């Protein structure tokens, strides 16, 4: 059940779907990589920049992610959206890089579930344009109470554990857990028709 | 949604699962719930999907225009999908070398392990003198080492060197079992990625059990694992306490994911010593 984005683009000339581009990629068409880059490079680069905090490393990471897509046959369009695959991969590699830079040596112990997102089902959000998705997510995040959004963002973009977040914000661990879970519940509710 | 949602507190547990912040009691409760209602795993999928969408809310940031060309030129120079375990050397954008984040590493077992991989690092260290390209790879190697060191430093951690059988003659790796966290961490190379309906399964042979005990499954780059420079780093929670206790030997077989927890497939790797 691929999401075929071409059926949702009425005015523009028909665009190949992600699944079609991935198939072309596998047959060695560099053009397909270019189109995917045009489609997702801002997302990947923006996320890498947010986590790594500088443009040099964000560029390196963007290059690494797209070349991984080119070299390795690990993405399966039938098992999840390309967008989720790319954000999950970018986040996990960027946070690994962040950790290798710092003295923290924890590894892959948290967000195990997130790594699994790589093989999750297709989501209808894929059918919206990049700009629409961005608008929708910005407004969904803005609708969250500050206290919940802050914790979700620290956990997602900095990869801190709940107890590290509790320490940083000087609030009880239980509060961190409650707020992050409530925040995620709320976010899902807001995006219900979109996922 | 085609099914009725679970009660509120279960929703929070599922959110906690996606966030990775469950206590062990909560994790157990989720496992039980999923065993009783397998369809609820789609709830977890949704929370994970929501998290994966968060980056769309970031400010719009355009990568530098030359990056596209650099990536496409590099792709032109390589055939696609060359296989997971062939090490590829991306042409890095030219920039000054960054310092390597070596950190002090402690622990006797860790030191032994580091010694074992030192030979592998030697070649890379040679290259770093002549090429800045190698910096990125080395950092990842170090990160791998750091991850393993961290696992080895856990109380009671067991290290099992793994070697390929004739079915996977060039496969090699190391397995670390961490009792306190009920967790397995494994680094393996030259073990091919399996089709997505199959996986490698880890089995413990123990004196206390008549049958091999299933200790988890992985598939390089696909299931419970990431690949870094041609090595697969797999990690997962072990399903049975026996896996992290008195184990005589660890075995790895290839099995269909849908198969029951009994080893039937080819033996591809086994622990030594």
XYZ file of C-alpha atoms in Angstrom:
468
model
C 0.000 0.000 0.000
C 2.216 2.694 -1.251
C 1.253 6.278 -0.883
C 1.075 7.522 -4.394
C 1.620 11.216 -4.105
C 1.007 11.799 -7.817
C -2.738 11.469 -7.383
C -2.750 14.380 -4.978
C -1.023 16.909 -7.127
C -3.588 18.401 -9.378
C -1.955 21.386 -11.060
C 1.676 20.466 -11.331
C 2.873 17.956 -13.928
C 2.633 14.465 -12.457
C 5.426 13.807 -9.996
C 6.745 10.316 -9.457
C 5.805 8.864 -6.061
C 8.470 8.085 -3.483
C 8.019 4.394 -4.202
C 8.603 4.933 -7.910
C 11.690 6.980 -7.202
C 13.049 4.322 -4.865
C 12.524 1.703 -7.550
C 14.372 3.911 -10.038
C 17.109 4.391 -7.474
C 17.603 0.676 -7.196
C 18.013 0.403 -10.923
C 20.819 2.915 -10.742
C 19.176 6.149 -11.882
C 21.019 9.048 -10.325
C 18.223 11.388 -11.467
C 15.890 9.685 -9.032
C 18.291 10.470 -6.215
C 18.284 14.091 -7.361
C 14.487 14.246 -7.221
C 14.424 12.663 -3.775
C 17.071 15.124 -2.684
C 14.961 18.021 -3.914
C 12.005 16.590 -2.039
C 13.615 15.783 1.307
C 16.964 17.548 1.637
C 15.500 20.453 3.636
C 13.909 18.042 6.083
C 17.095 16.017 6.512
C 19.408 19.004 6.605
C 17.150 20.973 8.945
C 16.934 18.059 11.380
C 20.674 17.392 11.281
C 21.309 21.093 11.831
C 18.925 21.202 14.767
C 20.651 18.272 16.456
C 24.263 18.962 15.539
C 24.078 22.729 15.756
C 26.353 23.640 12.860
C 26.148 23.671 9.096
C 29.335 21.706 8.430
C 28.247 18.618 10.273
C 24.693 19.020 9.006
C 26.037 18.953 5.435
C 28.107 15.865 6.134
C 25.113 14.172 7.685
C 22.843 15.090 4.766
C 25.394 13.638 2.390
C 25.678 10.493 4.469
C 21.916 9.998 4.626
C 21.293 10.384 0.897
C 24.252 8.238 -0.019
C 22.987 5.591 2.394
C 19.705 5.673 0.531
C 21.639 5.259 -2.711
C 23.971 2.516 -1.575
C 21.917 0.369 0.676
C 18.801 -1.488 -0.025
C 17.395 -1.101 3.473
C 14.341 1.025 2.813
C 11.225 -0.893 1.908
C 8.377 1.321 0.636
C 5.787 -1.276 1.574
C 6.665 -0.999 5.222
C 6.685 2.693 5.955
C 6.922 6.177 4.598
C 10.214 7.380 3.178
C 9.816 10.553 5.194
C 9.748 8.640 8.495
C 12.617 6.477 7.365
C 14.718 9.540 6.601
C 13.919 11.454 9.782
C 14.483 8.371 11.920
C 17.800 7.609 10.261
C 18.923 11.232 10.398
C 17.957 11.618 14.027
C 19.584 8.418 15.144
C 22.852 9.051 13.316
C 23.005 12.693 14.342
C 22.445 11.878 17.990
C 25.069 9.142 17.776
C 27.427 11.730 16.398
C 26.490 14.141 19.136
C 27.261 11.487 21.700
C 30.558 10.543 20.141
C 31.453 14.196 20.399
C 30.539 14.413 24.057
C 31.646 12.175 26.859
C 28.324 10.442 27.150
C 28.700 6.846 26.090
C 25.180 5.642 26.313
C 24.185 3.911 23.168
C 20.967 2.775 21.609
C 19.404 2.180 24.972
C 16.616 4.590 24.560
C 14.414 5.332 21.613
C 14.645 1.736 20.590
C 11.107 2.107 19.496
C 11.940 5.026 17.307
C 14.395 2.982 15.328
C 11.536 0.651 14.579
C 9.624 3.469 12.934
C 11.693 2.628 9.902
C 9.407 -0.272 9.188
C 6.059 1.189 10.145
C 3.003 1.555 7.967
C 2.496 4.242 5.395
C 0.915 7.435 6.682
C -1.426 9.684 4.763
C 0.622 12.693 5.754
C 2.930 11.652 2.952
C 0.243 12.675 0.544
C 0.378 16.271 1.597
C 2.999 18.550 0.123
C 6.109 19.300 2.096
C 4.891 22.816 2.815
C 1.547 21.561 4.068
C 3.191 19.018 6.319
C 5.458 21.654 7.720
C 2.547 24.026 8.399
C 0.552 21.289 10.010
C 3.349 20.172 12.299
C 4.320 23.702 13.261
C 0.801 24.448 14.313
C 0.465 21.115 16.139
C 3.654 21.778 18.082
C 2.564 25.336 18.820
C -0.710 24.015 20.250
C 1.131 22.008 22.895
C 1.564 23.528 26.344
C 5.089 24.963 26.591
C 6.041 22.578 29.373
C 5.187 19.526 27.267
C 6.678 20.805 24.045
C 9.941 21.684 25.739
C 10.411 18.170 27.089
C 9.489 16.468 23.825
C 11.961 18.667 21.974
C 14.806 18.057 24.400
C 14.205 14.312 24.273
C 13.883 14.195 20.508
C 16.575 16.605 19.414
C 19.106 16.180 22.175
C 18.562 12.530 22.971
C 18.635 13.137 26.718
C 17.154 10.540 29.031
C 14.150 11.417 31.158
C 16.295 11.643 34.267
C 18.762 13.922 32.502
C 15.868 16.130 31.476
C 14.592 16.136 35.055
C 18.020 17.252 36.217
C 18.332 19.967 33.651
C 14.890 21.411 34.236
C 15.019 20.864 37.989
C 11.693 19.065 38.070
C 10.778 15.591 39.364
C 11.303 12.617 37.062
C 7.622 11.709 37.348
C 6.683 15.120 36.019
C 9.006 14.702 33.038
C 7.410 11.374 32.181
C 3.881 12.663 32.579
C 4.524 15.752 30.483
C 6.297 13.950 27.666
C 3.616 11.280 27.440
C 0.798 13.809 27.665
C 2.527 15.879 25.015
C 2.797 12.938 22.675
C -0.842 11.954 23.289
C -1.915 15.484 22.514
C 0.233 15.663 19.413
C -1.205 12.469 18.102
C -4.715 13.682 18.792
C -4.081 16.895 16.897
C -2.639 14.982 13.970
C -5.177 12.173 14.094
C -6.601 12.764 10.646
C -3.122 13.109 9.241
C -1.453 9.861 10.279
C -8.982 3.955 13.412
C -10.770 0.685 12.858
C -10.741 -0.552 16.436
C -11.716 0.955 19.746
C -8.825 2.574 21.553
C -7.568 1.112 24.825
C -8.294 2.839 28.158
C -6.549 6.124 28.882
C -3.778 4.765 31.031
C -2.880 2.259 28.331
C -2.583 5.066 25.860
C -0.060 6.689 28.140
C 1.865 3.458 28.411
C 1.953 3.161 24.647
C 3.159 6.741 24.380
C 5.797 5.913 26.989
C 6.829 2.901 24.957
C 7.279 5.045 21.870
C 9.222 7.562 23.937
C 11.369 4.811 25.422
C 10.713 5.840 29.019
C 8.852 2.842 30.456
C 9.873 1.463 33.816
C 10.422 -2.287 33.845
C 7.002 -2.842 35.425
C 5.363 -0.716 32.783
C 7.257 -2.494 30.020
C 5.975 -5.779 31.330
C 2.432 -4.440 31.414
C 2.753 -3.353 27.786
C 4.103 -6.735 26.759
C 1.147 -8.434 28.429
C -1.303 -6.067 26.836
C 0.182 -6.634 23.403
C 0.169 -10.388 23.905
C -3.535 -10.233 24.714
C -4.375 -7.657 22.037
C -1.819 -7.872 19.215
C -3.687 -5.279 17.156
C -2.738 -2.649 19.732
C 0.794 -2.653 18.386
C -0.552 -0.353 15.678
C -1.202 2.183 18.439
C 2.482 2.167 19.251
C 3.258 2.502 15.544
C 1.176 5.645 15.471
C 2.976 7.263 18.352
C 6.272 6.425 16.719
C 5.027 7.843 13.452
C 3.995 11.057 15.225
C 7.445 11.395 16.765
C 9.079 10.835 13.394
C 7.060 13.790 12.056
C 8.331 16.278 14.614
C 11.180 17.519 12.394
C 8.637 18.993 9.987
C 8.006 21.646 12.611
C 11.600 22.853 12.451
C 12.366 26.191 10.806
C 12.885 25.864 7.084
C 16.588 25.577 6.395
C 18.051 25.297 2.940
C 21.183 23.199 2.509
C 24.000 24.932 0.584
C 23.510 24.663 -3.182
C 26.769 22.802 -3.863
C 25.733 19.919 -1.609
C 23.290 18.505 -4.142
C 25.961 18.285 -6.791
C 28.472 16.771 -4.372
C 26.040 14.011 -3.440
C 24.991 13.264 -7.001
C 28.593 13.212 -8.195
C 29.469 10.756 -5.460
C 26.456 8.619 -6.360
C 27.479 8.659 -10.031
C 30.827 7.261 -9.031
C 29.306 4.273 -7.250
C 26.835 1.638 -8.292
C 23.750 1.697 -6.053
C 22.931 -0.923 -3.443
C 26.401 -2.374 -3.429
C 25.537 -4.447 -0.422
C 25.596 -3.714 3.224
C 29.012 -4.938 4.068
C 31.133 -3.454 1.384
C 32.705 -0.438 2.955
C 32.090 2.629 0.902
C 34.209 5.731 1.099
C 32.169 8.866 0.608
C 34.031 11.823 -0.752
C 33.738 14.227 2.132
C 33.366 17.877 1.488
C 36.771 19.389 2.022
C 37.228 20.867 5.432
C 39.706 20.857 8.258
C 40.048 17.791 10.414
C 38.231 17.813 13.674
C 39.764 16.449 16.841
C 38.874 12.877 17.650
C 36.724 12.516 20.718
C 38.784 9.840 22.443
C 37.711 9.411 25.969
C 39.383 7.548 28.733
C 38.228 3.959 28.730
C 38.284 1.819 31.788
C 37.633 -1.709 32.820
C 39.742 -4.772 32.391
C 37.385 -6.528 30.019
C 37.000 -3.385 28.023
C 40.769 -3.082 27.737
C 41.007 -6.635 26.450
C 38.312 -5.968 23.951
C 39.945 -2.776 22.808
C 43.153 -4.672 22.292
C 41.301 -7.088 20.091
C 40.017 -4.386 17.812
C 43.205 -2.346 17.902
C 44.520 -4.152 14.855
C 41.492 -3.118 12.937
C 41.988 0.460 13.991
C 45.645 0.444 13.061
C 44.896 0.464 9.374
C 42.478 3.337 9.838
C 44.961 5.318 11.867
C 47.451 5.000 9.047
C 44.979 6.449 6.648
C 44.090 9.389 8.824
C 47.584 10.717 8.392
C 47.137 10.911 4.675
C 43.473 11.566 4.243
C 40.914 13.641 6.010
C 38.227 11.478 4.527
C 39.004 8.858 7.095
C 38.160 11.091 10.027
C 34.447 10.502 9.714
C 34.842 6.758 9.559
C 37.183 6.694 12.511
C 34.740 8.671 14.557
C 32.153 6.055 13.857
C 34.564 3.272 14.717
C 35.275 4.983 17.982
C 31.628 5.384 18.606
C 31.180 1.662 18.072
C 34.001 0.985 20.472
C 32.535 3.394 22.975
C 29.165 1.695 22.757
C 30.696 -1.691 23.377
C 32.848 -0.357 26.154
C 29.798 1.099 27.837
C 28.045 -2.259 27.599
C 31.093 -4.106 28.880
C 31.356 -1.840 31.870
C 27.959 -2.902 33.111
C 28.157 -5.238 36.123
C 28.304 -8.896 35.140
C 28.592 -8.228 31.411
C 29.586 -11.300 29.426
C 31.596 -11.123 26.219
C 31.223 -13.846 23.604
C 33.484 -13.768 20.557
C 31.525 -15.101 17.584
C 32.820 -16.903 14.508
C 31.034 -17.902 11.319
C 30.371 -21.550 10.488
C 30.903 -22.886 6.964
C 27.534 -21.330 6.125
C 28.998 -17.865 6.786
C 32.715 -18.462 6.691
C 33.814 -14.822 6.672
C 31.373 -13.598 9.327
C 32.901 -12.461 12.602
C 31.652 -10.573 15.599
C 31.321 -10.058 19.309
C 28.314 -10.391 21.547
C 27.892 -8.761 24.940
C 25.150 -9.782 27.297
C 24.262 -7.273 30.017
C 22.373 -8.938 32.885
C 21.334 -5.768 34.750
C 19.574 -4.415 31.697
C 18.542 -7.747 30.208
C 20.135 -6.559 27.031
C 22.236 -7.914 24.200
C 24.672 -5.765 22.237
C 26.331 -7.277 19.227
C 28.757 -6.153 16.559
C 29.071 -8.324 13.513
C 30.535 -8.012 10.081
C 30.236 -9.942 6.846
C 26.894 -11.340 7.844
C 24.530 -10.701 4.931
C 21.224 -8.920 5.332
C 18.331 -11.368 5.108
C 15.007 -10.816 3.332
C 12.629 -8.962 5.633
C 10.575 -12.070 6.419
C 13.642 -13.769 7.851
C 15.969 -12.947 10.721
C 19.013 -14.203 12.544
C 18.111 -15.696 15.879
C 20.381 -15.938 18.881
C 20.127 -19.068 21.012
C 21.635 -19.853 24.397
C 22.734 -23.377 25.217
C 22.595 -23.796 28.974
C 22.893 -26.597 31.474
C 19.531 -25.752 32.971
C 17.462 -25.997 29.819
C 17.095 -29.038 27.610
C 16.336 -26.924 24.559
C 18.221 -23.936 23.166
C 16.662 -20.772 24.596
C 15.710 -17.993 22.176
C 17.593 -14.834 23.154
C 16.440 -12.451 20.460
C 16.632 -11.795 16.758
C 18.172 -9.296 14.381
C 18.821 -8.639 10.731
C 21.719 -6.343 9.794
C 20.413 -2.917 8.818
C 16.792 -4.028 9.038
C 15.834 -5.374 12.447
C 17.210 -4.293 15.843
C 20.360 -3.044 14.205
C 22.204 -0.201 12.603
C 25.121 -0.406 10.260
C 28.227 1.670 10.716
C 30.981 1.352 8.147
C 30.047 -2.140 7.099
C 29.543 -3.398 10.617
C 26.132 -4.158 11.948
C 25.535 -3.100 15.529
C 22.537 -4.925 16.860
C 20.991 -4.424 20.256
C 17.811 -5.667 21.817
C 16.212 -6.595 25.125
C 16.625 -10.275 25.860
C 13.346 -12.152 26.241
C 14.556 -14.687 28.812
C 16.618 -14.084 31.938
C 18.596 -17.221 31.262
C 20.178 -15.473 28.271
C 22.214 -13.193 30.486
C 23.143 -15.783 33.097
C 24.803 -19.190 32.874
C 25.255 -19.779 29.177
C 27.567 -22.489 27.832
C 27.402 -21.424 24.242
C 25.659 -18.900 22.017
C 24.461 -19.924 18.570
C 23.059 -17.902 15.696
C 20.776 -19.413 13.066
C 18.723 -18.047 10.190
C 14.995 -18.496 10.632
C 11.731 -17.279 9.190
C 10.325 -14.533 11.411
C 7.001 -16.331 11.586
C 8.565 -19.575 12.834
C 8.072 -20.759 16.418
C 10.976 -20.274 18.840
C 12.734 -23.524 18.008
C 15.966 -23.535 15.996
C 15.430 -25.137 12.587
C 17.457 -23.086 10.141
C 21.134 -23.094 9.260
C 23.677 -22.495 11.995
C 25.674 -19.488 10.778
C 27.660 -18.344 13.801
C 28.681 -19.685 17.187
C 30.503 -18.416 20.244
C 34.067 -19.564 20.805
C 35.911 -20.435 23.970
